[in-house]
PDB file of C-alpha atoms in Angstrom:
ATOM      1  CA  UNK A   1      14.890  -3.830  -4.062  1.00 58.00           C
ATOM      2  CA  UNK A   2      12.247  -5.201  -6.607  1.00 66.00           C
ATOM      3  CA  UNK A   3      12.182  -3.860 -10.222  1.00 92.00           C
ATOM      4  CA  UNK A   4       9.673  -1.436 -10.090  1.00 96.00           C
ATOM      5  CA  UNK A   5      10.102   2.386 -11.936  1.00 97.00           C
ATOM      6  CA  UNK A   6       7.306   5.040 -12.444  1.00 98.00           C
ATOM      7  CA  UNK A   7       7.452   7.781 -14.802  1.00 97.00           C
ATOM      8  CA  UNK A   8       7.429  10.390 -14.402  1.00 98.00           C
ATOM      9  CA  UNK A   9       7.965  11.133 -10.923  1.00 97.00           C
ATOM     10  CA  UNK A  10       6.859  14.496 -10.810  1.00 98.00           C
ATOM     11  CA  UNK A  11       4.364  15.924 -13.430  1.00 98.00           C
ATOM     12  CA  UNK A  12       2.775  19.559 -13.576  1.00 98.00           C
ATOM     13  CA  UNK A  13      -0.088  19.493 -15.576  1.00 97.00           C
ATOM     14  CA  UNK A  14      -3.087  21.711 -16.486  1.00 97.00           C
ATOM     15  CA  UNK A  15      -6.946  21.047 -16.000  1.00 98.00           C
ATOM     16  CA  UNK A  16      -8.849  19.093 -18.709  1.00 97.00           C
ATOM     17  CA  UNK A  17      -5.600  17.823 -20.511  1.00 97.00           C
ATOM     18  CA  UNK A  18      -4.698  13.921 -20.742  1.00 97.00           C
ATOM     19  CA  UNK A  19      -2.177  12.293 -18.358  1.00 98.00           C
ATOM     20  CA  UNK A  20      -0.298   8.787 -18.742  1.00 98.00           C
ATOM     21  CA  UNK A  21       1.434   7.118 -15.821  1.00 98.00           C
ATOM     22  CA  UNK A  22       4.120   4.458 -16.437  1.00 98.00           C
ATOM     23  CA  UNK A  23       4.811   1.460 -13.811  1.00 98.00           C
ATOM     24  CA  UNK A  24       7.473  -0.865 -15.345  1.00 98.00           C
ATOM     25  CA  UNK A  25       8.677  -3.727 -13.895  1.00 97.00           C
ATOM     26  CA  UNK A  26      11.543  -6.117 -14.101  1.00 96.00           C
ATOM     27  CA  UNK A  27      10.219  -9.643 -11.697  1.00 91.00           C
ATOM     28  CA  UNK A  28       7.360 -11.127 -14.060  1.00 91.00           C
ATOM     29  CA  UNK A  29       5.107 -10.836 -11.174  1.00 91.00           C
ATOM     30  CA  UNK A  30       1.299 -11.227 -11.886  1.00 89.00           C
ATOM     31  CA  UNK A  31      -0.331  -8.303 -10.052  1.00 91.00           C
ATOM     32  CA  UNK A  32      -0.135  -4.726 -10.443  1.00 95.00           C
ATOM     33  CA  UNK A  33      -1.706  -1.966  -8.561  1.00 96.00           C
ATOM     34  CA  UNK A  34      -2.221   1.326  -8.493  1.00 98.00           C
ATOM     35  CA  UNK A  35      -2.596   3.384  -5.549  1.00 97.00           C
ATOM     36  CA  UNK A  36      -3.389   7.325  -4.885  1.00 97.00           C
ATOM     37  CA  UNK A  37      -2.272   8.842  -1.554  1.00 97.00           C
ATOM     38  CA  UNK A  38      -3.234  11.852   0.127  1.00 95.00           C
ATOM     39  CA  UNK A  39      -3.455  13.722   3.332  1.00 88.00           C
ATOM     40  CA  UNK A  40      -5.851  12.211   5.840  1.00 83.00           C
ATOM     41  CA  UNK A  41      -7.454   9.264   3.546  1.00 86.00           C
ATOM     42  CA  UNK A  42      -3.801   7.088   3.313  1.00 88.00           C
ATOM     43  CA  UNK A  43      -3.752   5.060  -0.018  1.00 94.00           C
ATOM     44  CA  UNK A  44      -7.199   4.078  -1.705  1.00 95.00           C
ATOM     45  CA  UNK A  45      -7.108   1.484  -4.716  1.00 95.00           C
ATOM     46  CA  UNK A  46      -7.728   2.808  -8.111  1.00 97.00           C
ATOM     47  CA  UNK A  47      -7.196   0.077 -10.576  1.00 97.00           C
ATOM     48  CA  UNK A  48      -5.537  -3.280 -10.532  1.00 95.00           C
ATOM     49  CA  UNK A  49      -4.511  -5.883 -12.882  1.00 95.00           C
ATOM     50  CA  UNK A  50      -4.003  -9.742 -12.644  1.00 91.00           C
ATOM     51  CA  UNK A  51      -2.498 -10.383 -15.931  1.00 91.00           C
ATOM     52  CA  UNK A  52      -2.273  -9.278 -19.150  1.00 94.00           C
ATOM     53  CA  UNK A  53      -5.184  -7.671 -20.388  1.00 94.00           C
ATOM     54  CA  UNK A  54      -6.945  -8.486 -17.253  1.00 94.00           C
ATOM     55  CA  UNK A  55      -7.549  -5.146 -14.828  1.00 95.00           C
ATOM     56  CA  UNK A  56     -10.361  -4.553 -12.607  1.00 94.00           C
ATOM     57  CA  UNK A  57     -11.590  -1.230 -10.841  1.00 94.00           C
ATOM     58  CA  UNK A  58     -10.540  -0.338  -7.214  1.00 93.00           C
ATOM     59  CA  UNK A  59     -12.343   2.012  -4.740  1.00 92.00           C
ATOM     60  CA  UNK A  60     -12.013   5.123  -6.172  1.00 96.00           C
ATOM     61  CA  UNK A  61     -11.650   4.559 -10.353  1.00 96.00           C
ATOM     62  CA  UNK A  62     -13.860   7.541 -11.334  1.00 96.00           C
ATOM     63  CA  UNK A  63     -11.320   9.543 -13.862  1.00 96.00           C
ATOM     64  CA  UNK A  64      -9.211   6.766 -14.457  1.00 98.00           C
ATOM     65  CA  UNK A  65      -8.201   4.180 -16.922  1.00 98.00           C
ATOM     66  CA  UNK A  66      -5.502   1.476 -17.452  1.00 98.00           C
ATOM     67  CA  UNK A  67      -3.867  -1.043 -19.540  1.00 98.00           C
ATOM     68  CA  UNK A  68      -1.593  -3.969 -19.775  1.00 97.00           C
ATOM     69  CA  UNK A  69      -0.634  -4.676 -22.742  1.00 96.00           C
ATOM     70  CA  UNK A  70       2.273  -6.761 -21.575  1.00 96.00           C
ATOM     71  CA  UNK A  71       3.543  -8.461 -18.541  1.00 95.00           C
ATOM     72  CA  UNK A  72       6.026  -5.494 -17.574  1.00 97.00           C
ATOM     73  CA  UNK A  73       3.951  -2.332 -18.145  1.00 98.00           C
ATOM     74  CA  UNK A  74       0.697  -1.139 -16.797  1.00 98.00           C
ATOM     75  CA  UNK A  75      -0.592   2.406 -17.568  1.00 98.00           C
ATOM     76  CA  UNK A  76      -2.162   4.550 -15.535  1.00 98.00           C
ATOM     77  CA  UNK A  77      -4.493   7.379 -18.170  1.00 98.00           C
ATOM     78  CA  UNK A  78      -6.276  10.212 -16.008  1.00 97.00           C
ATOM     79  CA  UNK A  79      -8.486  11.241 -19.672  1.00 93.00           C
ATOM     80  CA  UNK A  80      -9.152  14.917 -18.507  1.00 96.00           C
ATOM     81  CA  UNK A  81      -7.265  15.716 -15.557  1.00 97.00           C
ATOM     82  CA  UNK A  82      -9.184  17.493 -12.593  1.00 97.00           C
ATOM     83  CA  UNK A  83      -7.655  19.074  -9.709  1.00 97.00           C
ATOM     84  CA  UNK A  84      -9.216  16.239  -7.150  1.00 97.00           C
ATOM     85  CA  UNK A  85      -6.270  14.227  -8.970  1.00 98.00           C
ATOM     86  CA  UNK A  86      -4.016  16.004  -7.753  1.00 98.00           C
ATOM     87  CA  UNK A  87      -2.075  13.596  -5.519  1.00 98.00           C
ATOM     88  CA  UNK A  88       1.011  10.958  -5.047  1.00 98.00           C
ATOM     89  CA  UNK A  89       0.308   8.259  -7.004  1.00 98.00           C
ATOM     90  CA  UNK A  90       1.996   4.537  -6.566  1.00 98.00           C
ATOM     91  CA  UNK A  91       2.399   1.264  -8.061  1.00 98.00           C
ATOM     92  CA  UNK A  92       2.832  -2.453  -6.461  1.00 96.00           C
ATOM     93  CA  UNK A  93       3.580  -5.677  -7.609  1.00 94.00           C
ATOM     94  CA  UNK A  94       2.820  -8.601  -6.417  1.00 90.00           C
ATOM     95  CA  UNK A  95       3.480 -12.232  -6.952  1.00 81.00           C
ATOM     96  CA  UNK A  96       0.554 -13.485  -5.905  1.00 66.00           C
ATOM     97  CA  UNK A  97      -0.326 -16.619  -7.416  1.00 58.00           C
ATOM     98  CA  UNK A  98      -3.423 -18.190  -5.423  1.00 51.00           C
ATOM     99  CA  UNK A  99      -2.188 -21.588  -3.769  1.00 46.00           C
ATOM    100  CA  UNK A 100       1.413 -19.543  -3.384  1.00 48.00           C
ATOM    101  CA  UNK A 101       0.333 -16.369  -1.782  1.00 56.00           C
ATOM    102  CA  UNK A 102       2.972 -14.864  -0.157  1.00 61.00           C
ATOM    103  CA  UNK A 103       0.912 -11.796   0.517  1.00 75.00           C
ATOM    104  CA  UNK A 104       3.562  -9.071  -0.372  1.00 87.00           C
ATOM    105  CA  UNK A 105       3.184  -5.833  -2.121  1.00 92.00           C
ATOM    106  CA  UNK A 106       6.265  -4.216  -3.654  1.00 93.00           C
ATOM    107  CA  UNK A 107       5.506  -0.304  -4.256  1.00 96.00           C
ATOM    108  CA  UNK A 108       7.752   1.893  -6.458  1.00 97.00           C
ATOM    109  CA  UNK A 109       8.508   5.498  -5.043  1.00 96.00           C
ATOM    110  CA  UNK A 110       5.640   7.458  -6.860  1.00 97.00           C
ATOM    111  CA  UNK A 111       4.574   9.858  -9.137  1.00 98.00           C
ATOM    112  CA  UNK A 112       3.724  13.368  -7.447  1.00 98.00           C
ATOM    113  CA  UNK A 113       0.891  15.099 -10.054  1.00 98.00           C
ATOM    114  CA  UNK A 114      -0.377  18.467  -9.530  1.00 98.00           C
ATOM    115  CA  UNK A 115      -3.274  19.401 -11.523  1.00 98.00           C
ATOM    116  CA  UNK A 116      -3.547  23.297 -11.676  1.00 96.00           C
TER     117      UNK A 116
ATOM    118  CA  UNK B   1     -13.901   3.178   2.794  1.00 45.00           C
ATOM    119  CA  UNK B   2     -10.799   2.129   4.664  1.00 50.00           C
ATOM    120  CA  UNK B   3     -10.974  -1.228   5.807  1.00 65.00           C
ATOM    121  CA  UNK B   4      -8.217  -0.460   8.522  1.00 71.00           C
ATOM    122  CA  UNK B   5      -7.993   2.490  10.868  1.00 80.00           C
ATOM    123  CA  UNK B   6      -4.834   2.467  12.376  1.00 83.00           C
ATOM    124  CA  UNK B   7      -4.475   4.529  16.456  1.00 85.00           C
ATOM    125  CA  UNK B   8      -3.185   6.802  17.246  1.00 91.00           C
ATOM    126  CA  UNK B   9      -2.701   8.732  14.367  1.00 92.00           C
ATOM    127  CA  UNK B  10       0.268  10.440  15.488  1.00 94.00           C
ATOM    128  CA  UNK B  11       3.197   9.236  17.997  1.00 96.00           C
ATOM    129  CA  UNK B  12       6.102  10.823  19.296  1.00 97.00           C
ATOM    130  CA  UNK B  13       8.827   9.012  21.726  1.00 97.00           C
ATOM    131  CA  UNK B  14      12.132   8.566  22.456  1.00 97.00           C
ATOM    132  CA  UNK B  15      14.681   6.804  21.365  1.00 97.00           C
ATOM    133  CA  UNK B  16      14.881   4.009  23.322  1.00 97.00           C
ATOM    134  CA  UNK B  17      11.611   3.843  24.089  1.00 97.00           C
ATOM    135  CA  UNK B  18       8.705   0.911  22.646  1.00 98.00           C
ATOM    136  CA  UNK B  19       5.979   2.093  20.217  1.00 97.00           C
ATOM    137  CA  UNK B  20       2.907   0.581  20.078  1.00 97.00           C
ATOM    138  CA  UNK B  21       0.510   0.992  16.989  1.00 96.00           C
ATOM    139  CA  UNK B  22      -3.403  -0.107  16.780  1.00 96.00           C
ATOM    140  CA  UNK B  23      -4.879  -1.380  14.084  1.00 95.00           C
ATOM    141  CA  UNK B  24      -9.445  -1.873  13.523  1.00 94.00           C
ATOM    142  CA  UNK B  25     -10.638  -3.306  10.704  1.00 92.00           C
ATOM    143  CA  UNK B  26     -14.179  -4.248   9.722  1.00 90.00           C
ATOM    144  CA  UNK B  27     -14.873  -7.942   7.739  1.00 87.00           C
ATOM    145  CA  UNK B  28     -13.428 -10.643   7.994  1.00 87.00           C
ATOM    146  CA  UNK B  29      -9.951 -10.951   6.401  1.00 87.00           C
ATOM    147  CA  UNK B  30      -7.444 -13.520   5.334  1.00 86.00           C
ATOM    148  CA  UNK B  31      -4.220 -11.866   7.008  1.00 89.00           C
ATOM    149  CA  UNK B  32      -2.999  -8.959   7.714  1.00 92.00           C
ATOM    150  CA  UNK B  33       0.277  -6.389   7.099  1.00 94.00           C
ATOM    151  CA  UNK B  34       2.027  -3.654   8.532  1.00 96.00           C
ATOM    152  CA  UNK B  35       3.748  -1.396   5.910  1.00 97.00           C
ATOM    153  CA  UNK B  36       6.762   1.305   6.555  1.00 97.00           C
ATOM    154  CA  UNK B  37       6.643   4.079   4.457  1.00 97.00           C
ATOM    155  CA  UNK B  38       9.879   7.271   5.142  1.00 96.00           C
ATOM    156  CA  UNK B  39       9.110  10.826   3.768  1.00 94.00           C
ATOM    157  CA  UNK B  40       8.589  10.748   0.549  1.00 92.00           C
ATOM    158  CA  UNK B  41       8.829   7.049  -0.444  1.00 95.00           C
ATOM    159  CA  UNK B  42       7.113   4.216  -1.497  1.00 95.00           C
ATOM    160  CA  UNK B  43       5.845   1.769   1.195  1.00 96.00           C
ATOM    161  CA  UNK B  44       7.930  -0.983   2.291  1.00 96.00           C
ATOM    162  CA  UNK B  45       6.439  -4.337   3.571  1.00 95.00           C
ATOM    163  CA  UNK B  46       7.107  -5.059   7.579  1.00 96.00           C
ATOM    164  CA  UNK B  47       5.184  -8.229   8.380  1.00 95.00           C
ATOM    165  CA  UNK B  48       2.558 -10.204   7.440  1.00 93.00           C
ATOM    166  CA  UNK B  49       0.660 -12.397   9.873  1.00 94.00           C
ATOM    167  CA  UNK B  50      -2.244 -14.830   8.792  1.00 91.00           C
ATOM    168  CA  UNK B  51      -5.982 -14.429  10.422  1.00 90.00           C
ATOM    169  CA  UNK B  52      -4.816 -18.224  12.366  1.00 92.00           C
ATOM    170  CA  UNK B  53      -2.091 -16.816  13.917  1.00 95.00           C
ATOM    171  CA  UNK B  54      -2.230 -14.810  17.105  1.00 97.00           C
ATOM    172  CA  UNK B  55       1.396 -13.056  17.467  1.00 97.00           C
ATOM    173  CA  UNK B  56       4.411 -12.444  15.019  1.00 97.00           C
ATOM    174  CA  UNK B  57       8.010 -11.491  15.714  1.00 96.00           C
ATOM    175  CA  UNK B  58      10.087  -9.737  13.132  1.00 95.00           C
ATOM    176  CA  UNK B  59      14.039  -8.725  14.861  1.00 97.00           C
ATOM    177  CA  UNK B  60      12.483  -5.620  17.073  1.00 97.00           C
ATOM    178  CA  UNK B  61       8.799  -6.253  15.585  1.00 98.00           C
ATOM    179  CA  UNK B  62       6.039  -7.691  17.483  1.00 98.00           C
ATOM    180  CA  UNK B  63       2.741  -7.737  15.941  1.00 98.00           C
ATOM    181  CA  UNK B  64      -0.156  -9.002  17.275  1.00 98.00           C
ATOM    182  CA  UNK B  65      -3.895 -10.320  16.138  1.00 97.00           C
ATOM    183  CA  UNK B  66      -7.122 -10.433  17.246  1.00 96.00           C
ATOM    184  CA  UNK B  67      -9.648 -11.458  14.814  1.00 95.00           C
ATOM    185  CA  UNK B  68     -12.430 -11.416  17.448  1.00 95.00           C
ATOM    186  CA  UNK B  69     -12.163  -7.679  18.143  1.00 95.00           C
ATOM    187  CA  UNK B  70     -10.999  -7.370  14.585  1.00 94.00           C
ATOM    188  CA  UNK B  71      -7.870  -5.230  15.643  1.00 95.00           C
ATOM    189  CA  UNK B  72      -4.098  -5.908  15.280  1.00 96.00           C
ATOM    190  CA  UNK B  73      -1.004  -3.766  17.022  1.00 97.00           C
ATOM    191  CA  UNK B  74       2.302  -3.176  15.972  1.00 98.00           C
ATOM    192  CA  UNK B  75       4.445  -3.038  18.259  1.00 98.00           C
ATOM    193  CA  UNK B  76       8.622  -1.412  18.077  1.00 98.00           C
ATOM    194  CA  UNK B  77      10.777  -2.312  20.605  1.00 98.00           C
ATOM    195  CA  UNK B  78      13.874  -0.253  21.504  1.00 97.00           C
ATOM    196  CA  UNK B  79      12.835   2.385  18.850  1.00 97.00           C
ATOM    197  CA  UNK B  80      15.559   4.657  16.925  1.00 97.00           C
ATOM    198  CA  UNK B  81      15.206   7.985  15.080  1.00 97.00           C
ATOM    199  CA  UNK B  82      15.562   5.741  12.111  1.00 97.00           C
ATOM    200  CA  UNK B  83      12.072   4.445  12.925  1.00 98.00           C
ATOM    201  CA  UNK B  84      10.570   7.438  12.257  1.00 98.00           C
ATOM    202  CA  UNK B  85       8.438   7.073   9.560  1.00 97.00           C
ATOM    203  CA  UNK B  86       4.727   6.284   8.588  1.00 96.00           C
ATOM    204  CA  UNK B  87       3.240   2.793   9.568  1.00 97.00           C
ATOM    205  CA  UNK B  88       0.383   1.372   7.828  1.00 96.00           C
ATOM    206  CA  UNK B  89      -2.066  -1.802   8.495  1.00 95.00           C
ATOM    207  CA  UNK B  90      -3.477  -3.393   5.297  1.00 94.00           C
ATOM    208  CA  UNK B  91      -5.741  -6.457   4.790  1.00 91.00           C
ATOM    209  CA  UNK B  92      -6.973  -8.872   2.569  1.00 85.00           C
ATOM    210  CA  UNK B  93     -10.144 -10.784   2.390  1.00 77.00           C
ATOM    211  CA  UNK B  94      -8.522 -13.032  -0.386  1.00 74.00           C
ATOM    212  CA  UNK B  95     -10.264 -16.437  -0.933  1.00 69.00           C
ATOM    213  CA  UNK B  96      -8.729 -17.430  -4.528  1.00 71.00           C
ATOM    214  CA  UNK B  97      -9.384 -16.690  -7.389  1.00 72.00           C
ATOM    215  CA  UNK B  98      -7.898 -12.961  -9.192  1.00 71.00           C
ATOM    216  CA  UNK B  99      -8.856 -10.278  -6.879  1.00 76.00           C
ATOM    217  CA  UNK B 100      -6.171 -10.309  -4.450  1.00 82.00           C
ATOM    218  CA  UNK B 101      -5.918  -6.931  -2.945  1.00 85.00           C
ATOM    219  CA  UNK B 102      -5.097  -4.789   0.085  1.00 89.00           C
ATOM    220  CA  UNK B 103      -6.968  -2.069   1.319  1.00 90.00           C
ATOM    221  CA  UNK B 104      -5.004   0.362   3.701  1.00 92.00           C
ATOM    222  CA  UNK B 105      -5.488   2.205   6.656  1.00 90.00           C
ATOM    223  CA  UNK B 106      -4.877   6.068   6.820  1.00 91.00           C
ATOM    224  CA  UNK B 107      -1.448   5.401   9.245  1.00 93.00           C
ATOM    225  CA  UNK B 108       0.341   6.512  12.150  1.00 95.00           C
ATOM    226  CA  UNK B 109       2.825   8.840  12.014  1.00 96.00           C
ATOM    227  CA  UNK B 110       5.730   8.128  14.221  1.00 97.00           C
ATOM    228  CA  UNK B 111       8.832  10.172  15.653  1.00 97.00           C
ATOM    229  CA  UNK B 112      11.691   9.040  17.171  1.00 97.00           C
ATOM    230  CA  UNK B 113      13.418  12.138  18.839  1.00 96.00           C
ATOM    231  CA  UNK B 114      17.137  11.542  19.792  1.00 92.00           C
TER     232      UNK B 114
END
């Protein structure tokens, strides 16, 4: 299995208070991702990074903020929580290096929020 | 929006029994995967095939692609309960550069019944 651990896995958390997701991972791979899932819309992009320092915004980054500060760890901030956040959130790697794409994402088993 | 739509959204078979999964999509893409994801798990990468291939095989995998209609199946031969799980199409419309990405389909839901 690749290297990947979220923390927490499972977070309760009330509305309007500040919420940090951990994805930590062990195979130097370039790409990170994070991904919400819920009931009838699968998993939707929020944020992504292709190196250190270097994230860009997915297709649905409204509430959310990241950072990679090194090669292992990206961050996943909700600033203010809102009950729309409530969801499963996950994180892939991938070693996607242009000219050797292999294509594959590696996802960790999630972090289940609920915003009351 | 989702850039794949995966059909039906719901299947129930069998054991024993082959199931076959659709997959649309809308632009143009560079390849596409199907994903496995069980109850409560992270996804789990099935297959990839490129947008200049036409069929893959994977053990009891067979996925196909047609970038004309835009659409891709999945299909599970001999299935087991042990394939029951959530499948998921994803694509990428990667051309170089750093925005490689995949954007998923909603998934079918599939049971295996003993």
């Amino acid at each position: 299995d690749a290297g990947i651990t979220q923390s927490p896995r499972h977070k309760v958390t009330e509305t309007g208070t500040p919420v940090t997701l951990r994805c930590h991972q062990t195979e130097n791979h370039r790409y990170m991702y994070w991904y919400r899932q819920d009931p009838g819309h699968g998993l939707r992009l929020i944020h992504y990074s292709y190196g250190v320092k270097d994230t860009d915004k997915g297709e649905v980054s409204d509430g959310y903020s990241v950072s990679r500060s090194k090669t292992e760890d990206f961050l996943l901030t909700l600033e203010s929580a809102t009950s729309s956040q409530t969801s499963v959130y996950f994180c892939a790697i991938s070693p996607n290096s242009g000219a050797s794409n292999t294509g594959e994402l590696f996802f960790g088993e999630g972090s289940r929020l609920t915003v009351l | 929006s989702q850039q794949g739509e995966e059909d039906p959204q719901a299947l129930s078979i069998q054991e024993g029994e082959n199931a076959t999964m659709n997959c649309s999509y809308k632009t143009s893409i560079n390849n596409l995967q199907w994903y496995r994801q069980n109850s409560g798990r992270g996804l789990v990468h099935l297959i990839l095939i490129r947008s200049n291939e036409r069929e893959k095989h994977s053990g009891r995998l067979r996925v196909t692609l047609d970038t004309s209609k835009k659409s891709s199946s999945l299909l599970i031969t001999a299935s087991r309960a042990a394939d029951t799980a959530s499948y998921f199409c994803a694509t990428d419309a990667f051309r170089g550069g750093s925005n490689y990405k995949l954007t998923f389909g909603k998934g079918t839901l599939l049971t295996v019944n003993p």
